[in-house]
PDB file of C-alpha atoms in Angstrom:
ATOM      1  CA  MET A 103      97.528 111.482  91.354  1.00  0.00           C
ATOM      2  CA  SER A 104      96.784 111.057  95.033  1.00  0.00           C
ATOM      3  CA  GLY A 105      98.950 109.357  97.253  1.00  0.00           C
ATOM      4  CA  SER A 106     102.598 109.250  98.167  1.00  0.00           C
ATOM      5  CA  LEU A 107     105.078 106.941  96.721  1.00  0.00           C
ATOM      6  CA  ILE A 108     105.779 105.169  99.449  1.00  0.00           C
ATOM      7  CA  GLU A 109     102.205 104.287  99.986  1.00  0.00           C
ATOM      8  CA  ARG A 110     101.598 103.357  96.662  1.00  0.00           C
ATOM      9  CA  ASP A 111     104.547 100.660  97.681  1.00  0.00           C
ATOM     10  CA  LYS A 112     103.149 100.252  99.789  1.00  0.00           C
ATOM     11  CA  VAL A 113      99.951  98.868  98.119  1.00  0.00           C
ATOM     12  CA  GLU A 114     101.477  96.972  95.362  1.00  0.00           C
ATOM     13  CA  ALA A 115     103.917  95.290  97.676  1.00  0.00           C
ATOM     14  CA  LYS A 116     100.558  94.052  99.695  1.00  0.00           C
ATOM     15  CA  LYS A 117      99.142  93.012  96.518  1.00  0.00           C
ATOM     16  CA  LYS A 118     102.217  90.787  95.462  1.00  0.00           C
ATOM     17  CA  GLY A 119     102.015  89.542  98.755  1.00  0.00           C
ATOM     18  CA  THR A 120      98.455  88.169  98.477  1.00  0.00           C
ATOM     19  CA  TYR A 121      99.362  86.470  95.314  1.00  0.00           C
ATOM     20  CA  ALA A 122     102.119  84.841  96.713  1.00  0.00           C
ATOM     21  CA  ALA A 123     100.351  83.948  99.378  1.00  0.00           C
ATOM     22  CA  VAL A 124      97.352  83.001  97.620  1.00  0.00           C
ATOM     23  CA  ALA A 125      99.855  80.723  95.132  1.00  0.00           C
ATOM     24  CA  TRP A 126     101.546  78.725  98.640  1.00  0.00           C
ATOM     25  CA  GLY A 127      97.727  77.886  99.526  1.00  0.00           C
ATOM     26  CA  GLY A 128      97.024  76.471  95.717  1.00  0.00           C
ATOM     27  CA  THR A 129     100.527  74.755  95.926  1.00  0.00           C
ATOM     28  CA  VAL A 130      99.365  72.942  99.647  1.00  0.00           C
ATOM     29  CA  LEU A 131      95.906  71.438  97.726  1.00  0.00           C
ATOM     30  CA  LEU A 132      97.513  70.479  94.848  1.00  0.00           C
ATOM     31  CA  GLY A 133      99.805  68.907  97.589  1.00  0.00           C
ATOM     32  CA  ILE A 134      97.388  67.260  99.001  1.00  0.00           C
ATOM     33  CA  GLY A 135      95.009  66.321  96.200  1.00  0.00           C
ATOM     34  CA  THR A 136      97.620  65.290  93.621  1.00  0.00           C
ATOM     35  CA  SER A 137     100.850  63.723  93.101  1.00  0.00           C
ATOM     36  CA  ALA A 138     104.161  65.417  92.841  1.00  0.00           C
ATOM     37  CA  VAL A 139     104.550  65.763  89.174  1.00  0.00           C
ATOM     38  CA  LEU A 140     101.935  68.756  89.348  1.00  0.00           C
ATOM     39  CA  TRP A 141     103.032  70.554  92.821  1.00  0.00           C
ATOM     40  CA  VAL A 142     106.391  70.972  92.061  1.00  0.00           C
ATOM     41  CA  PRO A 143     105.966  72.860  88.754  1.00  0.00           C
ATOM     42  CA  ALA A 144     103.371  74.679  91.213  1.00  0.00           C
ATOM     43  CA  ALA A 145     105.727  75.171  94.027  1.00  0.00           C
ATOM     44  CA  VAL A 146     108.387  76.876  91.527  1.00  0.00           C
ATOM     45  CA  GLY A 147     105.660  79.241  90.576  1.00  0.00           C
ATOM     46  CA  ALA A 148     104.708  80.091  94.077  1.00  0.00           C
ATOM     47  CA  GLY A 149     108.419  81.097  95.133  1.00  0.00           C
ATOM     48  CA  TYR A 150     109.304  83.169  91.820  1.00  0.00           C
ATOM     49  CA  LEU A 151     106.590  85.103  92.987  1.00  0.00           C
ATOM     50  CA  THR A 152     107.479  85.357  96.539  1.00  0.00           C
ATOM     51  CA  TYR A 153     111.154  86.056  95.318  1.00  0.00           C
ATOM     52  CA  LYS A 154     109.474  88.604  93.417  1.00  0.00           C
ATOM     53  CA  TRP A 155     107.239  90.130  96.834  1.00  0.00           C
ATOM     54  CA  PHE A 156     110.806  89.770  98.859  1.00  0.00           C
ATOM     55  CA  MET A 157     112.585  91.634  96.417  1.00  0.00           C
ATOM     56  CA  PHE A 158     109.965  94.618  95.735  1.00  0.00           C
ATOM     57  CA  ARG A 159     110.159  95.290  99.322  1.00  0.00           C
ATOM     58  CA  ALA A 160     113.914  95.280  99.948  1.00  0.00           C
ATOM     59  CA  LYS A 161     114.173  97.381  96.814  1.00  0.00           C
ATOM     60  CA  ASN A 162     112.153 100.355  97.970  1.00  0.00           C
ATOM     61  CA  GLY A 163     112.998 100.229 101.644  1.00  0.00           C
ATOM     62  CA  ILE A 164     110.053  98.555 102.923  1.00  0.00           C
ATOM     63  CA  ARG A 165     109.854  97.124 106.568  1.00  0.00           C
ATOM     64  CA  PHE A 166     108.393  93.914 106.726  1.00  0.00           C
TER      65      PHE A 166
END
């Protein structure tokens, strides 16, 4: 295994942040193109991914 635990955590945090950002981007596009019936659940899902990303960073002491 190469790399330190801190570096692996940073890579994992970046991956989680990317997923959250892509989810929010999709939610915005969905909100522009459709009614609230579809984008509200998408916003909830994107919010959950953002929460998971934030908590991972906070738990591992990774600064912003």
